[in-house]
Amino acid sequence: MLPWKRVLRPLAALLLTAAALAAPTAAAHASDAPTSGWNDYTCKPSAAHPRPVVLVHGTLGNSVDNWLGLAPYLEHRGYCVYSLDYGQLPGVPLFHALGPIDKSAQQLSVFVDRVLAATGAAKADLVGHSQGGMMPRYYLKFLGGADKVNALVGIAPSNHGTTLSGLTHLLPYFPGAEDLLNATTPALAQQVVGSDFLNRLNEGGDTVPGVRYTVLATQYDEVVTPYRSQFLSGPGVRNVVLQDLCPLDLSEHVFVGLTDRIAFHEVANALDPAHATPTTCASVFS
């Protein structure tokens, strides 16, 4: 790469980041949507957005921290937005999604039922980051979730596991390491490429009928690797590399879910494809 490109690329990334931080304030003033915060069980879906949106955090995340960017973004666009905590371990506050993923999917099932009962909606849309983009697939496939969910949007989801930039290949060289992971943080072990959990989840196909799937991946993901392992195959699937939409988007695994308004714009498109608009670098201002 030429020296001038090495200078311009981080500069462009800095400008996008600054725009992303400034844009939510502008959007809040421009919107007529209520601003009472998400997890408002008095919220009733509108005709324009008839389904509530359930946000599913990632590994080591929680129902608040993971969604400080996306939840207001969707709320200001008129959605009823909800988020849950799941996969808690005893004595471990704030850092969740570490327990067995099948048990976490059961927690999601209970939460979706609660949201549907409160809103009166027939179905919900799910948006998840990292493990939160993969775990709902267990709910859809094995726990009857397909009858209650219209769409699943995964932001950097661990759909086919991760090598963690190659680090998981070292586990066999440390006797007892895999057993320790399984015993103390089951969800971490279950997200390693080739785990029994993932083999069962993906056996017979990635998708179930009746649900639309969108996967948003960044080529700079250093956690769920290789990043194309996040993609799904099957009917009703749209796989997106964010850099194909905005080459200046340098978000990695964490920030793609926390602050990336390029990704947020694509989430909005996936939730309302009939009114989708092109996602470009300028979408940080939308």
Coordinates of C-alpha atoms in Angstrom, one line a residue:
M1 CA 0.0 0.0 0.0
L2 CA 1.3 3.4 -0.9
P3 CA 2.2 5.7 2.1
W4 CA -0.5 8.2 1.3
K5 CA -3.1 5.5 1.5
R6 CA -1.8 4.5 4.9
V7 CA -2.4 8.1 6.0
L8 CA -5.9 8.5 4.4
R9 CA -7.3 5.2 5.6
P10 CA -7.1 5.9 9.4
L11 CA -8.2 9.5 8.7
A12 CA -11.3 8.3 7.0
A13 CA -12.0 5.9 9.8
L14 CA -11.6 8.7 12.3
L15 CA -14.1 10.8 10.4
L16 CA -16.6 7.9 10.2
T17 CA -16.3 7.3 13.9
A18 CA -16.8 11.0 14.7
A19 CA -19.8 11.1 12.5
A20 CA -21.2 7.9 14.2
L21 CA -20.8 9.5 17.6
A22 CA -22.5 12.8 16.5
A23 CA -25.3 11.3 14.4
P24 CA -27.4 9.7 17.2
T25 CA -28.0 13.2 18.8
A26 CA -29.1 14.6 15.5
A27 CA -31.4 11.6 14.8
A28 CA -33.0 12.0 18.2
H29 CA -33.9 15.6 17.5
A30 CA -35.2 14.8 14.0
S31 CA -37.4 11.9 15.1
D32 CA -41.0 12.1 16.2
A33 CA -40.7 8.7 17.9
P34 CA -41.1 8.4 21.7
T35 CA -37.8 8.5 23.6
S36 CA -38.8 6.7 26.8
G37 CA -36.1 4.1 26.4
W38 CA -36.2 0.5 25.4
N39 CA -37.8 -2.4 27.3
D40 CA -41.0 -0.3 27.6
Y41 CA -43.7 -2.9 28.0
T42 CA -46.4 -0.4 27.3
C43 CA -45.1 0.2 23.8
K44 CA -47.5 -0.9 21.1
P45 CA -46.1 -1.7 17.6
S46 CA -47.2 0.7 14.9
A47 CA -48.7 -0.2 11.5
A48 CA -45.3 0.9 10.0
H49 CA -43.3 -1.4 12.3
P50 CA -45.8 -4.1 13.5
R51 CA -43.3 -6.4 15.1
P52 CA -41.3 -5.8 18.3
V53 CA -37.5 -6.1 18.0
V54 CA -35.7 -8.3 20.6
L55 CA -31.9 -7.6 20.9
V56 CA -29.7 -10.5 21.9
H57 CA -26.3 -9.6 23.3
G58 CA -23.1 -11.4 22.7
T59 CA -20.6 -13.3 24.9
L60 CA -19.5 -11.3 27.9
G61 CA -22.2 -8.7 27.1
N62 CA -25.4 -7.8 28.8
S63 CA -28.8 -6.3 28.0
V64 CA -27.7 -2.7 28.4
D65 CA -24.0 -2.3 27.4
N66 CA -24.3 -4.2 24.1
W67 CA -27.1 -2.0 22.9
L68 CA -26.3 1.6 23.9
G69 CA -26.0 2.4 20.2
L70 CA -28.4 0.2 18.3
A71 CA -31.4 0.3 20.8
P72 CA -31.9 4.1 20.6
Y73 CA -31.2 4.0 16.8
L74 CA -34.2 1.6 16.4
E75 CA -36.3 3.3 19.0
H76 CA -36.0 6.7 17.3
R77 CA -37.2 5.0 14.1
G78 CA -40.5 3.9 15.8
Y79 CA -39.7 0.4 16.8
C80 CA -40.7 -1.2 20.1
V81 CA -37.3 -2.5 21.3
Y82 CA -36.5 -5.0 24.0
S83 CA -33.3 -6.7 25.3
L84 CA -32.7 -9.5 27.7
D85 CA -29.9 -10.9 29.8
Y86 CA -29.1 -14.6 29.3
G87 CA -26.5 -17.2 30.0
Q88 CA -25.6 -15.8 33.5
L89 CA -23.1 -17.7 35.7
P90 CA -23.5 -17.7 39.5
G91 CA -21.3 -15.0 41.0
V92 CA -20.5 -13.4 37.7
P93 CA -22.3 -10.0 37.4
L94 CA -22.6 -8.0 34.2
F95 CA -20.6 -10.4 32.0
H96 CA -23.2 -12.9 30.6
A97 CA -23.8 -15.4 27.8
L98 CA -21.3 -17.8 29.3
G99 CA -23.7 -20.6 30.3
P100 CA -24.8 -23.5 28.1
I101 CA -26.2 -22.1 24.9
D102 CA -29.2 -24.5 24.8
K103 CA -30.2 -23.2 28.2
S104 CA -29.7 -19.6 27.0
A105 CA -32.0 -20.4 24.1
Q106 CA -34.7 -21.4 26.6
Q107 CA -34.3 -18.0 28.3
L108 CA -34.8 -16.3 24.9
S109 CA -37.9 -18.4 24.3
V110 CA -39.5 -17.2 27.6
F111 CA -38.5 -13.6 26.9
V112 CA -40.0 -13.6 23.4
D113 CA -43.2 -15.0 24.8
R114 CA -43.3 -12.2 27.3
V115 CA -42.7 -9.5 24.6
L116 CA -45.3 -10.9 22.3
A117 CA -47.8 -11.1 25.2
A118 CA -47.1 -7.5 26.2
T119 CA -47.2 -6.0 22.7
G120 CA -50.0 -8.2 21.2
A121 CA -47.8 -9.0 18.2
A122 CA -48.0 -12.3 16.5
K123 CA -44.2 -12.4 15.7
A124 CA -41.0 -10.7 16.7
D125 CA -37.8 -9.8 14.9
L126 CA -34.5 -10.8 16.5
V127 CA -31.2 -8.9 16.2
G128 CA -28.2 -10.4 17.8
H129 CA -24.5 -9.7 18.1
S130 CA -21.8 -12.4 18.1
Q131 CA -23.2 -15.4 20.1
G132 CA -26.5 -13.5 20.2
G133 CA -26.7 -13.8 16.4
M134 CA -26.1 -17.6 16.6
M135 CA -27.9 -18.7 19.7
P136 CA -31.4 -17.7 18.5
R137 CA -31.0 -20.3 15.7
Y138 CA -31.2 -23.0 18.4
Y139 CA -34.4 -21.4 19.5
L140 CA -35.8 -21.3 16.0
K141 CA -34.7 -24.9 15.2
F142 CA -35.4 -26.8 18.4
L143 CA -37.7 -24.8 20.6
G144 CA -40.5 -23.7 18.3
G145 CA -39.2 -20.2 17.7
A146 CA -39.8 -20.3 14.0
D147 CA -43.5 -19.9 14.6
K148 CA -42.9 -16.7 16.6
V149 CA -40.1 -15.0 14.7
N150 CA -40.2 -13.2 11.3
A151 CA -36.5 -12.4 10.9
L152 CA -33.2 -13.0 12.5
V153 CA -30.4 -10.4 11.9
G154 CA -26.9 -11.5 13.1
I155 CA -24.2 -9.0 13.5
A156 CA -20.8 -10.8 13.5
P157 CA -22.6 -14.1 14.5
S158 CA -20.6 -17.2 15.5
N159 CA -22.8 -19.4 13.2
H160 CA -20.1 -21.9 12.4
G161 CA -17.8 -21.3 15.4
T162 CA -14.5 -19.6 15.6
T163 CA -10.8 -20.3 15.6
L164 CA -10.3 -17.1 17.5
S165 CA -7.7 -16.0 15.0
G166 CA -6.1 -19.4 15.2
L167 CA -5.8 -19.6 19.0
T168 CA -8.3 -22.5 19.4
H169 CA -5.9 -24.6 17.4
L170 CA -3.6 -24.5 20.4
L171 CA -6.1 -26.1 22.8
P172 CA -4.9 -29.7 22.2
Y173 CA -1.4 -28.6 23.3
F174 CA -2.7 -27.7 26.8
P175 CA -4.0 -30.8 28.5
G176 CA -7.2 -30.2 30.4
A177 CA -7.8 -26.8 28.7
E178 CA -10.9 -27.9 26.8
D179 CA -12.3 -29.7 29.9
L180 CA -11.8 -26.5 31.9
L181 CA -13.6 -24.4 29.3
N182 CA -16.5 -26.8 29.2
A183 CA -16.8 -26.9 33.0
T184 CA -16.4 -23.2 33.7
T185 CA -17.6 -21.3 30.7
P186 CA -19.6 -23.7 28.5
A187 CA -20.6 -21.2 25.9
L188 CA -17.0 -20.4 25.1
A189 CA -16.3 -24.1 24.5
Q190 CA -19.5 -24.5 22.4
Q191 CA -18.4 -21.7 20.0
V192 CA -15.2 -23.3 19.1
V193 CA -15.2 -24.7 15.5
G194 CA -16.2 -28.3 15.4
S195 CA -17.9 -28.4 18.8
D196 CA -20.7 -31.0 19.4
F197 CA -23.1 -28.1 19.9
L198 CA -22.4 -26.5 16.6
N199 CA -22.4 -29.8 14.8
R200 CA -25.9 -30.4 16.0
L201 CA -27.1 -26.9 15.4
N202 CA -25.9 -26.9 11.7
E203 CA -26.8 -30.5 10.9
G204 CA -29.4 -30.7 8.2
G205 CA -29.0 -27.1 7.1
D206 CA -28.4 -23.6 8.5
T207 CA -32.0 -22.3 8.3
V208 CA -35.6 -23.2 9.1
P209 CA -38.5 -22.4 6.8
G210 CA -40.5 -19.2 7.3
V211 CA -37.7 -17.0 8.8
R212 CA -35.7 -14.4 7.0
Y213 CA -32.0 -14.4 7.8
T214 CA -29.5 -11.5 7.5
V215 CA -25.8 -11.8 8.4
L216 CA -23.6 -8.7 8.7
A217 CA -19.9 -9.4 8.8
T218 CA -16.8 -7.2 8.9
Q219 CA -13.6 -8.4 7.3
Y220 CA -11.7 -7.0 10.3
D221 CA -13.4 -9.4 12.7
E222 CA -10.7 -10.8 15.0
V223 CA -13.0 -12.8 17.3
V224 CA -15.3 -14.9 15.0
T225 CA -12.8 -16.1 12.5
P226 CA -12.5 -16.6 9.6
Y227 CA -15.2 -14.0 9.1
R228 CA -16.9 -15.8 6.3
S229 CA -17.7 -18.6 8.6
Q230 CA -20.4 -16.3 9.9
F231 CA -22.4 -16.6 6.7
L232 CA -25.4 -18.9 6.4
S233 CA -26.6 -21.0 3.5
G234 CA -30.2 -21.6 2.6
P235 CA -33.4 -20.0 1.4
G236 CA -34.2 -16.5 2.8
V237 CA -30.6 -15.7 3.6
R238 CA -28.7 -12.5 2.8
N239 CA -25.0 -12.4 3.7
V240 CA -23.4 -8.9 3.8
V241 CA -19.7 -7.9 4.1
L242 CA -19.9 -4.3 5.4
Q243 CA -16.8 -3.2 3.6
D244 CA -18.6 -4.0 0.3
L245 CA -21.0 -1.2 1.3
C246 CA -18.5 1.2 2.8
P247 CA -14.8 0.4 2.2
L248 CA -13.9 2.9 4.9
D249 CA -15.7 0.9 7.6
L250 CA -12.9 -0.4 9.9
S251 CA -15.1 -1.8 12.6
E252 CA -13.9 -5.0 14.2
H253 CA -15.9 -7.5 16.2
V254 CA -16.9 -5.4 19.2
F255 CA -17.5 -2.0 17.6
V256 CA -19.5 -3.4 14.7
G257 CA -22.2 -4.2 17.3
L258 CA -21.6 -1.1 19.6
T259 CA -21.2 1.9 17.3
D260 CA -21.2 1.0 13.6
R261 CA -24.0 2.9 12.0
I262 CA -23.2 1.3 8.6
A263 CA -24.2 -2.0 10.3
F264 CA -27.2 -0.2 12.0
H265 CA -28.5 1.0 8.7
E266 CA -28.4 -2.5 7.3
V267 CA -30.2 -3.8 10.4
A268 CA -33.0 -1.3 9.7
N269 CA -33.1 -2.4 6.1
A270 CA -33.3 -6.1 7.2
L271 CA -36.2 -5.3 9.6
D272 CA -38.1 -3.3 6.9
P273 CA -37.0 -4.6 3.5
A274 CA -39.9 -3.0 1.7
H275 CA -38.6 0.4 2.6
A276 CA -34.8 -0.3 2.5
T277 CA -32.5 2.4 1.2
P278 CA -28.9 1.9 -0.1
T279 CA -26.3 1.6 2.6
T280 CA -23.2 3.7 1.9
C281 CA -20.5 5.5 3.9
A282 CA -22.9 8.4 4.2
S283 CA -25.3 6.1 6.2
V284 CA -23.4 7.2 9.4
F285 CA -25.4 10.4 9.1
S286 CA -28.8 8.8 8.6

